[in-house]
Each structure stands twice: as structure tokens, then as C-alpha cells.
Amino acid sequence: ASQEMFEVLLIIQYNRGMDYLTDIHCHLHEPDFDCDRSEVIARAVASGIGRFVCNSGNISDLAAVEALAREN
């Protein structure tokens, strides 16, 4: 059986103003960020990033990406 490629994209917007950057490819849902995800996001927002696009090629990541969106 072939596995169909699935792209998970999540856009999280923190800054509602017009002056912000967008990180167009990040993996904030990955377990590597479990211990400091909120700090990583806070530093990025403080540096002017107001929108994040979380990417994944695995449908199994959908739940983690959705949870991240709901938390933020």
C-alpha cells in the first residue's frame, strides 16, 4: 500500500498589527520543543515574528499541530 503525502499547515498569529515577520516553515509541534516551546515562541514574538506556519509531512502529527493551535 502506498502512503499518501499529507502536508499539515498551521498558521498561528500572535501580533495583530501590520509590522511583523512570518516564519513560513517551522516545526513547533515537534517533541523537541516540549520542554521550552512557550519560551521559544515568546523569544520569537519579542524578536518581531508574529505569525508561524507549522509544517509536517505526516498525518500522524495532525493532533499535535491542532493542540498547539488550540493552546495558542
PDB file of C-alpha atoms in Angstrom, residues 7-12 20-28 49-56:
ATOM      1  CA  GLU A   7       1.004  18.341   4.450  1.00  0.00           C
ATOM      2  CA  VAL A   8      -0.120  19.801   7.747  1.00  0.00           C
ATOM      3  CA  LEU A   9      -0.011  23.568   7.798  1.00  0.00           C
ATOM      4  CA  LEU A  10      -0.949  25.613  10.803  1.00  0.00           C
ATOM      5  CA  ILE A  11      -0.773  29.359  10.975  1.00  0.00           C
ATOM      6  CA  ILE A  12      -0.588  30.803  14.458  1.00  0.00           C
ATOM      7  CA  TYR A  20       5.654  41.577  11.951  1.00  0.00           C
ATOM      8  CA  LEU A  21       7.564  38.814  10.240  1.00  0.00           C
ATOM      9  CA  THR A  22       6.221  35.380   9.369  1.00  0.00           C
ATOM     10  CA  ASP A  23       8.182  32.191   9.998  1.00  0.00           C
ATOM     11  CA  ILE A  24       6.967  30.258   6.970  1.00  0.00           C
ATOM     12  CA  HIS A  25       8.420  26.871   7.887  1.00  0.00           C
ATOM     13  CA  CYS A  26       8.720  25.683  11.460  1.00  0.00           C
ATOM     14  CA  HIS A  27       8.043  22.549  13.471  1.00  0.00           C
ATOM     15  CA  LEU A  28       6.949  23.926  16.832  1.00  0.00           C
ATOM     16  CA  ILE A  49       7.808  37.279  14.471  1.00  0.00           C
ATOM     17  CA  GLY A  50       4.054  37.496  14.690  1.00  0.00           C
ATOM     18  CA  ARG A  51       2.964  34.529  12.635  1.00  0.00           C
ATOM     19  CA  PHE A  52       4.181  30.930  12.413  1.00  0.00           C
ATOM     20  CA  VAL A  53       3.428  28.321   9.776  1.00  0.00           C
ATOM     21  CA  CYS A  54       3.940  24.863  11.261  1.00  0.00           C
ATOM     22  CA  ASN A  55       4.680  22.210   8.658  1.00  0.00           C
ATOM     23  CA  SER A  56       4.606  18.448   8.706  1.00  0.00           C
TER      24      SER A  56
END
